[in-house]
PDB file of C-alpha atoms in Angstrom:
ATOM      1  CA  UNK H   1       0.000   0.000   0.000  1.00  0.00           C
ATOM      2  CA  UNK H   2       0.735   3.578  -0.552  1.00  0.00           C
ATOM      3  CA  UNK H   3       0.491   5.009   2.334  1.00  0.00           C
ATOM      4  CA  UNK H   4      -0.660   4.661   5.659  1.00  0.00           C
ATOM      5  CA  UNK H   5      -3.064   7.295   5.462  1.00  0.00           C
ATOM      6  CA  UNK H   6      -4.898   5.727   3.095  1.00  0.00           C
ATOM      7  CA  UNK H   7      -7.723   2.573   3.720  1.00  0.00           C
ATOM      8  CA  UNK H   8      -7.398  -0.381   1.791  1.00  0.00           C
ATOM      9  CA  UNK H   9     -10.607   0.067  -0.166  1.00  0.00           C
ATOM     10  CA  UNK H  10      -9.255   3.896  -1.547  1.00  0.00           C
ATOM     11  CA  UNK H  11      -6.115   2.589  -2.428  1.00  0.00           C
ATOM     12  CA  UNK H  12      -7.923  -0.275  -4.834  1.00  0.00           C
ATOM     13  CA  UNK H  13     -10.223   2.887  -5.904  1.00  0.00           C
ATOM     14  CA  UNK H  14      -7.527   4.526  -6.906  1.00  0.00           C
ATOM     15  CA  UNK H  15      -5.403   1.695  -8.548  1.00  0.00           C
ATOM     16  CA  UNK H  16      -8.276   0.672 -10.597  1.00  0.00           C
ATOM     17  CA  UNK H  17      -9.445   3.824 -12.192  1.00  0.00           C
ATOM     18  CA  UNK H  18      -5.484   3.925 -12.694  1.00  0.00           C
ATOM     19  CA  UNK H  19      -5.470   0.507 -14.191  1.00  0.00           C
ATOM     20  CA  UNK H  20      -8.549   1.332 -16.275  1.00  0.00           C
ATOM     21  CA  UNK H  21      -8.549   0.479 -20.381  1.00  0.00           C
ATOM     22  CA  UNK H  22     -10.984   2.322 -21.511  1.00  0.00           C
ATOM     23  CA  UNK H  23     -13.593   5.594 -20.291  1.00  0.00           C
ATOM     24  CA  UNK H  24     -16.187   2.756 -20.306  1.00  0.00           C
ATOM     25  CA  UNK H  25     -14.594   0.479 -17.241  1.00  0.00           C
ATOM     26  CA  UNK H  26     -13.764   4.170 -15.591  1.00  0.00           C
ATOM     27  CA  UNK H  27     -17.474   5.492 -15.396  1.00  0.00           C
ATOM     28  CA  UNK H  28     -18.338   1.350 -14.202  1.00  0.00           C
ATOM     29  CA  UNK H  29     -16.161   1.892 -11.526  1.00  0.00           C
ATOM     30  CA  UNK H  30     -17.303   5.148 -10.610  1.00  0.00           C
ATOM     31  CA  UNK H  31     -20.900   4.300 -10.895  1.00  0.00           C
ATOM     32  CA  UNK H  32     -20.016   2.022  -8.114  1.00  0.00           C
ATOM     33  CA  UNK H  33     -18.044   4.282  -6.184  1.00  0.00           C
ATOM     34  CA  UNK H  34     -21.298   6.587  -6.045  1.00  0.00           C
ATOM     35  CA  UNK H  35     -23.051   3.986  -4.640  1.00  0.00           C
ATOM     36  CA  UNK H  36     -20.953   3.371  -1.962  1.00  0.00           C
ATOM     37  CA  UNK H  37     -20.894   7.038  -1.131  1.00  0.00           C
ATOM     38  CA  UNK H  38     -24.305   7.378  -0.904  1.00  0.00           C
ATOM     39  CA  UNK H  39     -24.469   3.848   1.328  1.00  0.00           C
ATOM     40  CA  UNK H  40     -21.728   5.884   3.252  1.00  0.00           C
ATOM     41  CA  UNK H  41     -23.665   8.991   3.990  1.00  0.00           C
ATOM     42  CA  UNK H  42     -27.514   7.217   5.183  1.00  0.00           C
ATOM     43  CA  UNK H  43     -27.980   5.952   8.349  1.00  0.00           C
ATOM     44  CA  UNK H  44     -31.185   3.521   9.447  1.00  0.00           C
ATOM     45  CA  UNK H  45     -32.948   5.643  12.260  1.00  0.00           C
ATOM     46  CA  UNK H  46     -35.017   3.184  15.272  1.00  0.00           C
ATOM     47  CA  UNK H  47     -38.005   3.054  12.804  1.00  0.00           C
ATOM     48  CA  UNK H  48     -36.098   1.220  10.052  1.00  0.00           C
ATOM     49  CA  UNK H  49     -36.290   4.549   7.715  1.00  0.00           C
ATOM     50  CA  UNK H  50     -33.335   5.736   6.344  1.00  0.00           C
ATOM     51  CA  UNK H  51     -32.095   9.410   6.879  1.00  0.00           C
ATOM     52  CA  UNK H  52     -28.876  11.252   5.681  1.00  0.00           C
ATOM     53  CA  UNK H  53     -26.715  11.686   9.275  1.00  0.00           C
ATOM     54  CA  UNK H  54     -25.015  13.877   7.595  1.00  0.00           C
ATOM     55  CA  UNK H  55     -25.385  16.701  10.545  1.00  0.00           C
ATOM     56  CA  UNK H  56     -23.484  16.132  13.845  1.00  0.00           C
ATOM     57  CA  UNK H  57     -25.671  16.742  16.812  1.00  0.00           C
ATOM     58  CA  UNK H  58     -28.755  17.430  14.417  1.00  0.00           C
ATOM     59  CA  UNK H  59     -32.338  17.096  16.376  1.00  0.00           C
ATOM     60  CA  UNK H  60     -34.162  13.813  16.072  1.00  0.00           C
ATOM     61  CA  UNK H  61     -36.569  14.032  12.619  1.00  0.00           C
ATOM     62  CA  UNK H  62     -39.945  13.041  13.778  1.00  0.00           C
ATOM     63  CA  UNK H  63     -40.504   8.825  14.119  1.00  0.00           C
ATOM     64  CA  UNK H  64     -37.141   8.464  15.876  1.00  0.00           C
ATOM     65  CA  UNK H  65     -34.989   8.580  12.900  1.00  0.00           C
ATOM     66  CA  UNK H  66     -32.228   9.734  14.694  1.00  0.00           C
ATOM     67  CA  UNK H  67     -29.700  12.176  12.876  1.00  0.00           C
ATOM     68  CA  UNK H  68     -25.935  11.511  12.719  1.00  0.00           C
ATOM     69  CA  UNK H  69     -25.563   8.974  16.147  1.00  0.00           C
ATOM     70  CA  UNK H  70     -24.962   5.937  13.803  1.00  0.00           C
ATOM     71  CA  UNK H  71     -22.584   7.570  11.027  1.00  0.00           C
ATOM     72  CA  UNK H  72     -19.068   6.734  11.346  1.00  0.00           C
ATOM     73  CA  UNK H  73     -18.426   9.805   8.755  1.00  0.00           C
ATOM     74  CA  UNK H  74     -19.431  11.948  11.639  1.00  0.00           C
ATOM     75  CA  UNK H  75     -17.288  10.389  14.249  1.00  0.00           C
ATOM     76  CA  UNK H  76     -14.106   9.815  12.642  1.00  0.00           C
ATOM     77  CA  UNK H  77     -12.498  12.867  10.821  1.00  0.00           C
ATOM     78  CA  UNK H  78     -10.187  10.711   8.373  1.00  0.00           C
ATOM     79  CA  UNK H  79     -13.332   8.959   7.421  1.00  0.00           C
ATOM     80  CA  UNK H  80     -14.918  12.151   6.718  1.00  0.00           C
ATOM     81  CA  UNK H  81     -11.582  13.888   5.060  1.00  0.00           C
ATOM     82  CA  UNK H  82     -11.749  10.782   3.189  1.00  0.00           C
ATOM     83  CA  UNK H  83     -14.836  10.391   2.154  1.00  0.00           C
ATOM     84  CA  UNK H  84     -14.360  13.805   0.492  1.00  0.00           C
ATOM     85  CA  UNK H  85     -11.614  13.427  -1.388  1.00  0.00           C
ATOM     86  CA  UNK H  86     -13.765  10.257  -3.061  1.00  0.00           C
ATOM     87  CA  UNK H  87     -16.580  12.698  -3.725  1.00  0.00           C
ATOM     88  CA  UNK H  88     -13.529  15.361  -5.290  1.00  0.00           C
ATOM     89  CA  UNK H  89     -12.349  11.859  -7.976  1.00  0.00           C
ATOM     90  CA  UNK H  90     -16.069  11.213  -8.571  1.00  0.00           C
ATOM     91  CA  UNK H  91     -16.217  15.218  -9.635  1.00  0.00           C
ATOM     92  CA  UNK H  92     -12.944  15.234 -11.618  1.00  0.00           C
ATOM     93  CA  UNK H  93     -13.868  12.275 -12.895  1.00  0.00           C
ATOM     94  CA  UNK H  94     -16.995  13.780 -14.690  1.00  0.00           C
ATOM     95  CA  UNK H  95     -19.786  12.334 -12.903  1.00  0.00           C
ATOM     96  CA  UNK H  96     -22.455  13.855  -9.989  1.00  0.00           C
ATOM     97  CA  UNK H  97     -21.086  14.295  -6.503  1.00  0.00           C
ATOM     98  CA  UNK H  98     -23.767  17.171  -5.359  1.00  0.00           C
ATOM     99  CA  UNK H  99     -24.836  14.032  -2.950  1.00  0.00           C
ATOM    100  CA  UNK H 100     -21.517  15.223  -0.802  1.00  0.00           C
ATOM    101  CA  UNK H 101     -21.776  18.970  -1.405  1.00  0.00           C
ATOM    102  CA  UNK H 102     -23.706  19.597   2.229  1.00  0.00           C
ATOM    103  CA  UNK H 103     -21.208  17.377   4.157  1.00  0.00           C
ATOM    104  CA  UNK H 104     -18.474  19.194   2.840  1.00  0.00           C
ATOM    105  CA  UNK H 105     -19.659  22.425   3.807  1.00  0.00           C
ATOM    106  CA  UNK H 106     -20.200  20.783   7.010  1.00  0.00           C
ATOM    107  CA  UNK H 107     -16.909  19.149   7.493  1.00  0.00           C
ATOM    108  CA  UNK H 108     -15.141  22.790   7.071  1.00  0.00           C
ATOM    109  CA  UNK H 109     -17.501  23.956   9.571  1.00  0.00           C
ATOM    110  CA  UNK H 110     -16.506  21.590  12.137  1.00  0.00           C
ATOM    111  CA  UNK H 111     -12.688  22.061  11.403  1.00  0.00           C
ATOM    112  CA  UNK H 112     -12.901  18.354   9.899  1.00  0.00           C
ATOM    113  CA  UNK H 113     -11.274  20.242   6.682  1.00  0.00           C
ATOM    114  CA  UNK H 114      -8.529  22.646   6.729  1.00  0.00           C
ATOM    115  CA  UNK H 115      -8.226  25.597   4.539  1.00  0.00           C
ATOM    116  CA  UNK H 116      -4.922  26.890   3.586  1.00  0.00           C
ATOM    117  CA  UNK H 117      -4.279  29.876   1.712  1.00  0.00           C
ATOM    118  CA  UNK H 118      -1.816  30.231  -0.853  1.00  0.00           C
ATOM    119  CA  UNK H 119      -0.633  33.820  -2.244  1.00  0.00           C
ATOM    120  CA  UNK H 120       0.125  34.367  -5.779  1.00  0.00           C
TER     121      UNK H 120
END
């Protein structure tokens, strides 16, 4: 592996759209990688109803589908930093990653994200 900042399963991400023959087997492997974003950012509240716990410390939506308490994007910042940088290939990569727009903002809210400046 790469690096030891990276998980196992972005390191294959990123070795296969590397390893990729043609733009066909790169948007396949995107289209999957959206998927498993989207999987990433929903939660199952106590009803059995799925919300996006996208929100730390969000209110409980009406029925008890509880916010962000079972979204390991929310509790672990290289999750979330990493989960980003998936929805930034997805983007570069030509396909829709509005889904992670609102946890981005988010994650720079919460100081998940760091902004640095550069002068020109």
């Amino acid at each position: 592996m790469s690096g030891m900042h990276l998980s196992r399963e972005f390191f294959e991400l990123i070795k296969a759209i590397g390893e990729s023959k043609s733009k066909q087997e790169e948007d396949r492997i995107i289209a999957r990688e959206v998927v498993t974003l989207k999987k990433k950012l929903e939660t199952k509240g106590n009803d059995g109803k799925s919300s996006l716990g996208m929100i730390p410390g969000s209110p409980h939506l009406p029925g008890g589908a509880g916010g962000a308490k079972g979204n390991a994007l929310n509790t672990n910042k290289k999750k979330a930093r990493e989960f980003l940088v998936r929805c930034l290939y997805v983007e570069m990569l030509g396909h829709d990653g509005s889904f992670g727009y609102i946890k981005a903002v988010v994650s720079r809210k919460m100081g998940i994200v760091v902004q640095e400046c550069v002068e020109c």
